Amino acid sequence: MQHTYSFRNINRLKSKESFQAVYNQGHSFVDRMSIFYVLTDQDESVRLGLAVGKKLGCAVVRNHLKRMMREVFRKHRHELKEGIRIVWVARRRLVQAHLPVFERTFLTLAKKAALLKEANTND
């Protein structure tokens, strides 16, 4: 199966209501670098919302963090189970991190949350 590695509109959480639903009804998974809030959904797609607070830095820094987070999600989206909503909250330690650290953090939290597809399935 051919994987598309784009980050399309269907994969984004945008509205305040959808973020609040994930925060209030979902489960949280924490590590030193960031936090995942995860909510299972009836939808067929995987949706991601990014939360980078103003305490982490100026707009340039926050936008850089979000670009890195989106890139990691875009590369690993095909490894995730369908029908989930994720809000990925950055912590201060991610500000100085490089892309491999973002990837390791994302995969660690996805594994903790049991979001990864089984390794023996042939995509």
mmCIF file of C-alpha atoms in Angstrom:
data_model
loop_
_atom_site.group_PDB
_atom_site.id
_atom_site.type_symbol
_atom_site.label_atom_id
_atom_site.label_comp_id
_atom_site.label_asym_id
_atom_site.label_seq_id
_atom_site.Cartn_x
_atom_site.Cartn_y
_atom_site.Cartn_z
ATOM 1 C CA MET A 1 0.000 0.000 0.000
ATOM 2 C CA GLN A 2 1.317 3.434 -0.937
ATOM 3 C CA HIS A 3 1.579 5.850 1.995
ATOM 4 C CA THR A 4 0.997 9.549 1.538
ATOM 5 C CA TYR A 5 3.186 11.619 3.786
ATOM 6 C CA SER A 6 1.282 14.882 3.662
ATOM 7 C CA PHE A 7 -0.345 16.648 6.600
ATOM 8 C CA ARG A 8 -3.776 17.386 5.193
ATOM 9 C CA ASN A 9 -6.656 19.367 6.665
ATOM 10 C CA ILE A 10 -8.456 16.158 7.589
ATOM 11 C CA ASN A 11 -5.573 15.344 9.959
ATOM 12 C CA ARG A 12 -5.777 18.610 11.919
ATOM 13 C CA LEU A 13 -7.641 19.480 15.082
ATOM 14 C CA LYS A 14 -8.503 23.147 14.861
ATOM 15 C CA SER A 15 -11.458 24.261 16.950
ATOM 16 C CA LYS A 16 -11.325 25.046 20.634
ATOM 17 C CA GLU A 17 -14.239 22.630 21.165
ATOM 18 C CA SER A 18 -12.365 19.697 19.635
ATOM 19 C CA PHE A 19 -9.277 20.429 21.767
ATOM 20 C CA GLN A 20 -11.470 20.655 24.899
ATOM 21 C CA ALA A 21 -13.158 17.344 24.067
ATOM 22 C CA VAL A 22 -9.784 15.605 23.898
ATOM 23 C CA TYR A 23 -8.584 17.272 27.120
ATOM 24 C CA ASN A 24 -11.775 16.476 29.043
ATOM 25 C CA GLN A 25 -12.679 13.010 27.740
ATOM 26 C CA GLY A 26 -9.288 11.660 26.667
ATOM 27 C CA HIS A 27 -6.423 10.039 28.526
ATOM 28 C CA SER A 28 -3.045 11.673 29.097
ATOM 29 C CA PHE A 29 0.378 10.121 28.585
ATOM 30 C CA VAL A 30 3.383 12.012 29.911
ATOM 31 C CA ASP A 31 7.133 11.995 29.482
ATOM 32 C CA ARG A 32 9.859 14.567 30.187
ATOM 33 C CA MET A 33 9.572 16.256 26.804
ATOM 34 C CA SER A 34 5.844 16.462 26.147
ATOM 35 C CA ILE A 35 2.330 15.232 26.871
ATOM 36 C CA PHE A 36 -0.150 13.327 24.697
ATOM 37 C CA TYR A 37 -3.875 13.628 25.257
ATOM 38 C CA VAL A 38 -5.601 10.838 23.334
ATOM 39 C CA LEU A 39 -9.273 10.273 22.557
ATOM 40 C CA THR A 40 -10.632 7.458 20.419
ATOM 41 C CA ASP A 41 -13.034 8.580 17.738
ATOM 42 C CA GLN A 42 -15.498 7.052 15.279
ATOM 43 C CA ASP A 43 -13.726 8.891 12.481
ATOM 44 C CA GLU A 44 -11.540 7.006 9.986
ATOM 45 C CA SER A 45 -8.614 9.401 10.208
ATOM 46 C CA VAL A 46 -5.947 10.239 12.746
ATOM 47 C CA ARG A 47 -6.240 13.854 13.859
ATOM 48 C CA LEU A 48 -3.542 15.905 15.576
ATOM 49 C CA GLY A 49 -3.704 19.156 17.497
ATOM 50 C CA LEU A 50 -0.586 20.943 18.691
ATOM 51 C CA ALA A 51 -0.363 22.977 21.883
ATOM 52 C CA VAL A 52 2.706 25.167 22.380
ATOM 53 C CA GLY A 53 2.277 27.726 25.155
ATOM 54 C CA LYS A 54 3.594 31.266 25.174
ATOM 55 C CA LYS A 55 5.868 30.454 28.112
ATOM 56 C CA LEU A 56 8.036 28.394 25.747
ATOM 57 C CA GLY A 57 9.209 31.412 23.783
ATOM 58 C CA CYS A 58 8.415 34.016 21.167
ATOM 59 C CA ALA A 59 6.337 33.300 18.059
ATOM 60 C CA VAL A 60 9.386 32.244 16.058
ATOM 61 C CA VAL A 61 10.307 29.590 18.648
ATOM 62 C CA ARG A 62 6.715 28.360 19.021
ATOM 63 C CA ASN A 63 6.250 28.094 15.253
ATOM 64 C CA HIS A 64 9.530 26.194 14.935
ATOM 65 C CA LEU A 65 8.352 23.719 17.591
ATOM 66 C CA LYS A 66 5.044 23.225 15.776
ATOM 67 C CA ARG A 67 6.788 22.685 12.432
ATOM 68 C CA MET A 68 9.007 20.007 13.979
ATOM 69 C CA MET A 69 6.028 18.337 15.673
ATOM 70 C CA ARG A 70 4.017 18.341 12.421
ATOM 71 C CA GLU A 71 6.960 16.871 10.529
ATOM 72 C CA VAL A 72 7.303 13.969 12.971
ATOM 73 C CA PHE A 73 3.554 13.304 12.858
ATOM 74 C CA ARG A 74 3.575 13.467 9.058
ATOM 75 C CA LYS A 75 6.384 10.889 8.837
ATOM 76 C CA HIS A 76 4.855 8.459 11.347
ATOM 77 C CA ARG A 77 1.104 8.910 10.750
ATOM 78 C CA HIS A 78 0.866 5.689 8.728
ATOM 79 C CA GLU A 79 2.165 3.739 11.771
ATOM 80 C CA LEU A 80 -0.757 4.882 13.958
ATOM 81 C CA LYS A 81 -4.089 3.153 14.403
ATOM 82 C CA GLU A 82 -7.105 4.798 12.781
ATOM 83 C CA GLY A 83 -9.848 6.668 14.610
ATOM 84 C CA ILE A 84 -7.895 8.625 17.214
ATOM 85 C CA ARG A 85 -7.518 12.273 18.136
ATOM 86 C CA ILE A 86 -4.256 13.433 19.681
ATOM 87 C CA VAL A 87 -3.358 16.735 21.306
ATOM 88 C CA TRP A 88 0.426 16.964 21.586
ATOM 89 C CA VAL A 89 1.520 19.472 24.234
ATOM 90 C CA ALA A 90 5.131 20.647 24.134
ATOM 91 C CA ARG A 91 7.163 21.146 27.279
ATOM 92 C CA ARG A 92 10.134 23.448 27.785
ATOM 93 C CA ARG A 93 12.712 20.699 27.168
ATOM 94 C CA LEU A 94 11.604 20.427 23.517
ATOM 95 C CA VAL A 95 12.679 24.013 22.780
ATOM 96 C CA GLN A 96 16.368 23.070 22.431
ATOM 97 C CA ALA A 97 15.727 19.600 20.949
ATOM 98 C CA HIS A 98 16.604 18.390 17.457
ATOM 99 C CA LEU A 99 14.392 16.349 15.123
ATOM 100 C CA PRO A 100 15.547 12.887 16.351
ATOM 101 C CA VAL A 101 14.498 13.856 19.894
ATOM 102 C CA PHE A 102 11.051 14.871 18.625
ATOM 103 C CA GLU A 103 10.743 11.521 16.831
ATOM 104 C CA ARG A 104 11.854 9.536 19.867
ATOM 105 C CA THR A 105 9.409 11.456 22.086
ATOM 106 C CA PHE A 106 6.514 10.969 19.654
ATOM 107 C CA LEU A 107 7.135 7.227 19.262
ATOM 108 C CA THR A 108 7.626 6.720 23.007
ATOM 109 C CA LEU A 109 4.327 8.417 23.820
ATOM 110 C CA ALA A 110 2.526 6.636 20.977
ATOM 111 C CA LYS A 111 3.783 3.331 22.336
ATOM 112 C CA LYS A 112 2.709 4.233 25.890
ATOM 113 C CA ALA A 113 -0.739 5.131 24.581
ATOM 114 C CA ALA A 114 -0.927 1.922 22.477
ATOM 115 C CA LEU A 115 -1.470 3.937 19.301
ATOM 116 C CA LEU A 116 0.955 2.051 17.074
ATOM 117 C CA LYS A 117 -0.319 -0.587 14.656
ATOM 118 C CA GLU A 118 0.853 -4.134 15.167
ATOM 119 C CA ALA A 119 4.262 -4.758 13.648
ATOM 120 C CA ASN A 120 3.202 -7.978 11.900
ATOM 121 C CA THR A 121 0.508 -6.376 9.692
ATOM 122 C CA ASN A 122 1.474 -5.889 6.071
ATOM 123 C CA ASP A 123 0.601 -2.371 4.922
#
